[in-house]
Tab-separated table of C-alpha atoms in Angstrom:
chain	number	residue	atom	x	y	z
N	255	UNK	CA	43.766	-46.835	98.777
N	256	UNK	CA	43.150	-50.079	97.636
N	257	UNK	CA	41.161	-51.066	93.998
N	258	UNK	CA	37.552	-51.475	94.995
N	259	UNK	CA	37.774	-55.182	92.447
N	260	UNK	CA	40.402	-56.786	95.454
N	261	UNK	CA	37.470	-57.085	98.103
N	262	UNK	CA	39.572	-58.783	100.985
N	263	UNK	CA	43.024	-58.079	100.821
N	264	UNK	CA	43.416	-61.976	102.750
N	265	UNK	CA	41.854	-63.278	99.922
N	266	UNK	CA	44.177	-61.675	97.167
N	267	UNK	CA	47.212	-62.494	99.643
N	268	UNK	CA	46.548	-66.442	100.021
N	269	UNK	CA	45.247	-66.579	95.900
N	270	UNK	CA	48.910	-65.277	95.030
N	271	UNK	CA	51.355	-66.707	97.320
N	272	UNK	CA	51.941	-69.678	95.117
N	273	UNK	CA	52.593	-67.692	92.494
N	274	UNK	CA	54.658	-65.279	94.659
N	275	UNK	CA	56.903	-68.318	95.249
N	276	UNK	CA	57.158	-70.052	92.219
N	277	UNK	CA	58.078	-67.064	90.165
N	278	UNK	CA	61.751	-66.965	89.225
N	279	UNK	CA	64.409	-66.131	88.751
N	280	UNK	CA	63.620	-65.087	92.873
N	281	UNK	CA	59.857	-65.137	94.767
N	282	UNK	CA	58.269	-61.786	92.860
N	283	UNK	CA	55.059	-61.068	92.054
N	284	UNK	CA	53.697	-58.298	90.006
N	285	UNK	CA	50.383	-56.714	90.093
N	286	UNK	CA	49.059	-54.706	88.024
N	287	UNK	CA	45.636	-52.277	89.001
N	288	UNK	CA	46.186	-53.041	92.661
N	289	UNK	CA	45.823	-49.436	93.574
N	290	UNK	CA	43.084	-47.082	93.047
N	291	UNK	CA	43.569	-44.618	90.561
N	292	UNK	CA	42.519	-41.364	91.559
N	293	UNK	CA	45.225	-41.691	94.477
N	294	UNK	CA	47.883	-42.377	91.703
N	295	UNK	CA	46.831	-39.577	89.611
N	296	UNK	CA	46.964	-37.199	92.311
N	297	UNK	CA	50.418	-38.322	93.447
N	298	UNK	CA	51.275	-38.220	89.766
N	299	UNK	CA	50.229	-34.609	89.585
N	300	UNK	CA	52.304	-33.555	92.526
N	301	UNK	CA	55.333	-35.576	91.827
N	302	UNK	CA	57.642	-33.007	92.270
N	303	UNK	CA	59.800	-31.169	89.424
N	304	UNK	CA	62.512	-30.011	91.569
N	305	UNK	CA	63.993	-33.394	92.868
N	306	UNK	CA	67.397	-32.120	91.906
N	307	UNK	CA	67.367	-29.630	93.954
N	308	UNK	CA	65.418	-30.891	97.572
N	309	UNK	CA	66.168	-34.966	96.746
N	310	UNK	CA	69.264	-36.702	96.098
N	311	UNK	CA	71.149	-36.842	92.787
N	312	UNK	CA	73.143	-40.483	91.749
N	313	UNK	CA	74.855	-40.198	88.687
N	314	UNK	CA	78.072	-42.839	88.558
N	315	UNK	CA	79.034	-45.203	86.194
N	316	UNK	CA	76.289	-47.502	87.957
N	317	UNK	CA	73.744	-45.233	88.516
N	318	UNK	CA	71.935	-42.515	87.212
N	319	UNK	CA	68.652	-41.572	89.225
N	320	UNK	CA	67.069	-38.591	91.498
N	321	UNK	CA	65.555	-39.791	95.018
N	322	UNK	CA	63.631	-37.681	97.528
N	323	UNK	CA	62.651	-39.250	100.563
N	324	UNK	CA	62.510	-36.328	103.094
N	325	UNK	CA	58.543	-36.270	104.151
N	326	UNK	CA	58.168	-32.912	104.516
N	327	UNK	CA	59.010	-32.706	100.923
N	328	UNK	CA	56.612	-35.037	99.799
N	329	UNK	CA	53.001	-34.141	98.935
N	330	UNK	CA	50.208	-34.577	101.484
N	331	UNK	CA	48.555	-37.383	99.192
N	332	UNK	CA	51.715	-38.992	98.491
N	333	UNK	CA	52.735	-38.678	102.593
N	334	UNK	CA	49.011	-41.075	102.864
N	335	UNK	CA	50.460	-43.208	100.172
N	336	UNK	CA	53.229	-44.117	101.971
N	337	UNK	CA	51.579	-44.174	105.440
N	338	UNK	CA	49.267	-46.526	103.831
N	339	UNK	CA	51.832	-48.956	102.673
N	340	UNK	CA	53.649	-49.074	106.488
N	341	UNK	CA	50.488	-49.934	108.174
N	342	UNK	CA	49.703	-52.731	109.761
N	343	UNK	CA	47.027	-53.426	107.268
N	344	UNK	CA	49.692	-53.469	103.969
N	345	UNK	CA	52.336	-55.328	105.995
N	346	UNK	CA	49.934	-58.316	106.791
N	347	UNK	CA	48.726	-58.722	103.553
N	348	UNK	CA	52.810	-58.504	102.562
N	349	UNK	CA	53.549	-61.071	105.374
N	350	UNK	CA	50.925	-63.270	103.967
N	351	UNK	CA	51.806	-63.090	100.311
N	352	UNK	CA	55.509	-63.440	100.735
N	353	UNK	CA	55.122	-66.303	103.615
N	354	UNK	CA	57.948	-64.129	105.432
N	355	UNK	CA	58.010	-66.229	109.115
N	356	UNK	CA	59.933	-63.140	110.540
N	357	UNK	CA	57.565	-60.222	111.574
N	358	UNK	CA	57.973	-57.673	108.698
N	359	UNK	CA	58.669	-53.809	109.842
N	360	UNK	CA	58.922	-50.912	107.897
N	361	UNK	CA	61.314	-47.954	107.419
N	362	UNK	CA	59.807	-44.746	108.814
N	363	UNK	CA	63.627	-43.362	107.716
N	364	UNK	CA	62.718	-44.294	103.903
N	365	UNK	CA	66.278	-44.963	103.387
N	366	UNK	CA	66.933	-45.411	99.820
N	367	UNK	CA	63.444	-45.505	99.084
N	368	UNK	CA	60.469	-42.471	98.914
N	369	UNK	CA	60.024	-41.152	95.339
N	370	UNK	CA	62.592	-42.215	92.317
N	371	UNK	CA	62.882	-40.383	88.785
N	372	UNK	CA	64.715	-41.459	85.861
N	373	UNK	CA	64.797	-38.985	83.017
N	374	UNK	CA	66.250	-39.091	79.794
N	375	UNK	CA	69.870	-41.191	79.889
N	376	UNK	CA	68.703	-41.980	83.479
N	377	UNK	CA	69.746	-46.087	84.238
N	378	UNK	CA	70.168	-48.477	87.575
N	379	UNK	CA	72.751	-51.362	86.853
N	380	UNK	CA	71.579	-54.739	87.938
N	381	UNK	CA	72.670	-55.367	91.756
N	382	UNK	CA	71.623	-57.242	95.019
N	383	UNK	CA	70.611	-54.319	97.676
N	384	UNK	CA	71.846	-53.121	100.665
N	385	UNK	CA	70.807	-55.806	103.586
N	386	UNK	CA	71.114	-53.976	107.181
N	387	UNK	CA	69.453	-50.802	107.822
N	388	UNK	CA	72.032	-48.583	108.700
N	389	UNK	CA	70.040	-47.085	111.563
N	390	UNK	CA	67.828	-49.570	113.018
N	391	UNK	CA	70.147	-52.625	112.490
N	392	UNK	CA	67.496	-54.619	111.106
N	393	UNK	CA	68.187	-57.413	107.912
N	394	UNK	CA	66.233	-55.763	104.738
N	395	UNK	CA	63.941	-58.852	103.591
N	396	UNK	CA	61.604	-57.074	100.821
N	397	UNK	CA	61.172	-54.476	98.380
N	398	UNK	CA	57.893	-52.648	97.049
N	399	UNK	CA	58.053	-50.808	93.441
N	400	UNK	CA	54.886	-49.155	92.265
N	401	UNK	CA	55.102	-47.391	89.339
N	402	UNK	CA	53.612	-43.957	88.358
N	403	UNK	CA	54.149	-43.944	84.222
N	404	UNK	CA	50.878	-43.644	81.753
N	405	UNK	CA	51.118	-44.973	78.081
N	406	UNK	CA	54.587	-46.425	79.088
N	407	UNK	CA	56.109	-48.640	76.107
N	408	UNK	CA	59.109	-50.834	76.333
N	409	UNK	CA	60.637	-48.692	73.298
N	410	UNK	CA	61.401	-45.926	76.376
N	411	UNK	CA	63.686	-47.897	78.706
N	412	UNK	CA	63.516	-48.495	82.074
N	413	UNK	CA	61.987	-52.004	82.203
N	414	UNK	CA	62.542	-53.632	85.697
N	415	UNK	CA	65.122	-56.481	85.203
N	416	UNK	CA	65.586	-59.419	87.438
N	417	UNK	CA	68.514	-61.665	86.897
N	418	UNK	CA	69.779	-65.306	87.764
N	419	UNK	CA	71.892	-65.623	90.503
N	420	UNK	CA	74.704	-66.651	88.128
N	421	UNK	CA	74.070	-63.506	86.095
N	422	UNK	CA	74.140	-65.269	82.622
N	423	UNK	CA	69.937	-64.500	81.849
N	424	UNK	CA	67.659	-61.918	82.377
N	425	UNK	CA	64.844	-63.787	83.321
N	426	UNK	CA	61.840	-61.082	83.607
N	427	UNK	CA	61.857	-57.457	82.035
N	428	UNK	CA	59.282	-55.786	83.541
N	429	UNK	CA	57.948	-52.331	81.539
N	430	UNK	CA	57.191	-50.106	84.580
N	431	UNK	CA	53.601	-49.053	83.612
N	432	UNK	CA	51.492	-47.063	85.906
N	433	UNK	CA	49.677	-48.371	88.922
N	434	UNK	CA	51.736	-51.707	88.521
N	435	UNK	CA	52.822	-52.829	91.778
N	436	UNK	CA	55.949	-55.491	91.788
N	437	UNK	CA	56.801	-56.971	95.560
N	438	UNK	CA	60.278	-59.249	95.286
N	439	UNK	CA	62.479	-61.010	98.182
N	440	UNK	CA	65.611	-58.961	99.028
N	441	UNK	CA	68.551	-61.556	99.357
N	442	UNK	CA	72.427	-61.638	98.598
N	443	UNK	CA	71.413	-62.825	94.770
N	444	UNK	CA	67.866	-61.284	94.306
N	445	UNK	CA	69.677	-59.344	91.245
N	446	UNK	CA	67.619	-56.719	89.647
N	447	UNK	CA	67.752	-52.740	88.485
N	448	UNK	CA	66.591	-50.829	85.067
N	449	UNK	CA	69.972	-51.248	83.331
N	450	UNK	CA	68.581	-49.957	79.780
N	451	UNK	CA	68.258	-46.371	79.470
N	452	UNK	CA	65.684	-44.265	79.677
N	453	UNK	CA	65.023	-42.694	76.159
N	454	UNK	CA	61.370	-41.081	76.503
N	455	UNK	CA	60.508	-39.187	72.823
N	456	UNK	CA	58.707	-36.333	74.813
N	457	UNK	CA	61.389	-36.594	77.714
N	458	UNK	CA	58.421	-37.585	80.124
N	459	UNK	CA	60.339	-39.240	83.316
N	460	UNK	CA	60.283	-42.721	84.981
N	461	UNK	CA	58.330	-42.517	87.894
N	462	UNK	CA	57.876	-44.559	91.071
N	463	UNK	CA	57.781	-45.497	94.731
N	464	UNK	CA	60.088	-47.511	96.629
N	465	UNK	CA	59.644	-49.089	100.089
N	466	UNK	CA	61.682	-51.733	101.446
N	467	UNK	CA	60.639	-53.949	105.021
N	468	UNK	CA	62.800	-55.214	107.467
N	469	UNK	CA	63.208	-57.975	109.796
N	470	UNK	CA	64.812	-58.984	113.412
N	471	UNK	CA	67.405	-61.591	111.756
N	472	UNK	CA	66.574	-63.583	108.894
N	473	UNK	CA	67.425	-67.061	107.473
N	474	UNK	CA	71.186	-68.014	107.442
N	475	UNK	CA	70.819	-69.563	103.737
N	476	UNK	CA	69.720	-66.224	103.075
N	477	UNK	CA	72.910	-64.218	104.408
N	478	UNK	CA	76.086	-65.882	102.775
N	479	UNK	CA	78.158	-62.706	102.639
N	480	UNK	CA	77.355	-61.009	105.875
N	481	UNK	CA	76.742	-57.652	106.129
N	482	UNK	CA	77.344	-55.930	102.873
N	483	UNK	CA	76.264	-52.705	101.084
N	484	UNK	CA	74.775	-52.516	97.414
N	485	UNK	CA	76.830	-54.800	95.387
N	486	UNK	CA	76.400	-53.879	91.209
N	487	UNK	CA	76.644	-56.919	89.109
N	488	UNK	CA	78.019	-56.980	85.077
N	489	UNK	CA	75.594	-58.487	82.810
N	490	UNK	CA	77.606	-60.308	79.838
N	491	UNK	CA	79.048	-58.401	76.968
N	492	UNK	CA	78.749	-55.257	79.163
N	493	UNK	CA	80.933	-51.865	80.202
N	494	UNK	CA	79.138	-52.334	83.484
N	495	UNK	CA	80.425	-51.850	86.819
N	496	UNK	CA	81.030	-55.289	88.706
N	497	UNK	CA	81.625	-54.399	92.489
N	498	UNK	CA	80.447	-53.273	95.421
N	499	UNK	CA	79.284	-49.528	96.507
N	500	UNK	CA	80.853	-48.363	99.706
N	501	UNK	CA	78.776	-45.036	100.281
N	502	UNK	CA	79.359	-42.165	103.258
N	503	UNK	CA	76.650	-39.571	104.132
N	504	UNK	CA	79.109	-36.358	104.694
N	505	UNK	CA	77.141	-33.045	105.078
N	506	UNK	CA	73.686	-34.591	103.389
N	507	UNK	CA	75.677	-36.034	99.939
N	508	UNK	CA	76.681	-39.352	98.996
N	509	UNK	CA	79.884	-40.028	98.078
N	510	UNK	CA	81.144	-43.238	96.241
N	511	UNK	CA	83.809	-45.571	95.996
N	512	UNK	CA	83.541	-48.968	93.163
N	513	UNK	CA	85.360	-51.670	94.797
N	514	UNK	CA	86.356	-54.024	92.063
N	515	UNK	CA	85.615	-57.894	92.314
């Protein structure tokens, strides 16, 4: 799976954690080429058309977006893919790079995560995730974003944004180009999302894949508002939404509820 040019995965790991650290606005790194690209392509070429109809459909005044992240849905390659990133292999080389103490474990429930699409008017307001798995209990410590979009130009929206904690700067806009792989800290202020619309010419999608790793508790200066669901931020001189998002799984849809701050 991995770019024949990274020839120890230990290596790459201990070369980039102080980079992984220093990076602000929040510990991120992105990485671009980190996957081979034959895998890509084929995942590419089976991504789906009919998320709409098998995946999940968002579309609030936060969020606009189509998830699928039933495996038997998924493609055979892209059902590797994934395997690949939960193994024991991928998680050490996370646990190095991130200097996470806890032991990282992944989601084999792929909640919120599996395959995202944004087509055209498709958006994710800035926000600080979810942080307790709602099945396994566990504290959410780290997302994975690797992105599936060729020729991808800033011009078409859907740049990865990650935010101060005081929301007053963007501090990184990330264009989600393909096989570029950005790992970031999960915390009650890691804000980030693809607030500007997507606006492809050809009306070509915005592709990726989304895992998220857990741990068995987690620093207290890391948990200052307990347990807490996705909570959207406002960015200045916005229509945003500023609140959290209580959401209830009733007969396999998602139902929402914008609690005002």
């Amino acid at each position: 799976m991995i770019n024949k040019k990274i020839s120890d995965l230990n290596t790459h790991a201990l070369n980039n954690k102080s980079d992984y650290f220093k990076a602000q606005p929040f510990p991120h790194i992105v990485i671009d080429g980190f996957f081979k690209e034959k895998i890509l392509n084929i995942i590419l070429d089976e991504f789906p058309n009919n998320i709409k109809k098998n995946g999940e459909v968002y579309n609030n005044k936060a969020e606009k977006k189509l998830t699928l992240n039933e495996v038997s849905k998924l493609s055979k390659t892209t059902v590797e893919f994934i395997n690949f990133l939960n193994s024991s292999i991928f998680i050490e080389y996370l646990q190095k790079i991130t200097g996470i103490k806890e032991v990282l474990i992944p989601d084999p429930y792929l909640i919120g995560g599996g395959l995202h699409e944004l087509r055209n008017e498709g958006f994710l307001n800035i926000h600080s995730d979810f942080n307790r798995h709602p099945k396994m209990k566990l504290d959410r410590r780290l997302n994975i974003l690797v992105y599936l979009n060729k020729d991808w130009k800033e011009e078409y929206g859907g740049q990865l944004q990650l935010w101060d904690k005081e929301m007053k700067e963007c501090k990184q806009n990330i264009i989600p180009i393909f096989n570029r792989m950005v790992i970031f800290s999960t915390t009650d202020t890691s804000y980030h999302g693809n607030p500007i619309k997507v606006n492809h010419p050809n009306s070509i999608s915005r592709k990726s894949i989304a895992m998220y790793y857990y741990t068995n508790g987690r620093p207290n200066s890391e948990n200052q508002l307990g347990d807490h669901s996705t909570i959207f931020r406002k960015r200045p001189n916005t229509q945003d939404i500023d609140g959290d998002v209580f959401f209830k799984k009733i007969f396999g849809k998602i139902y929402y509820r914008i609690k005002k701050k």
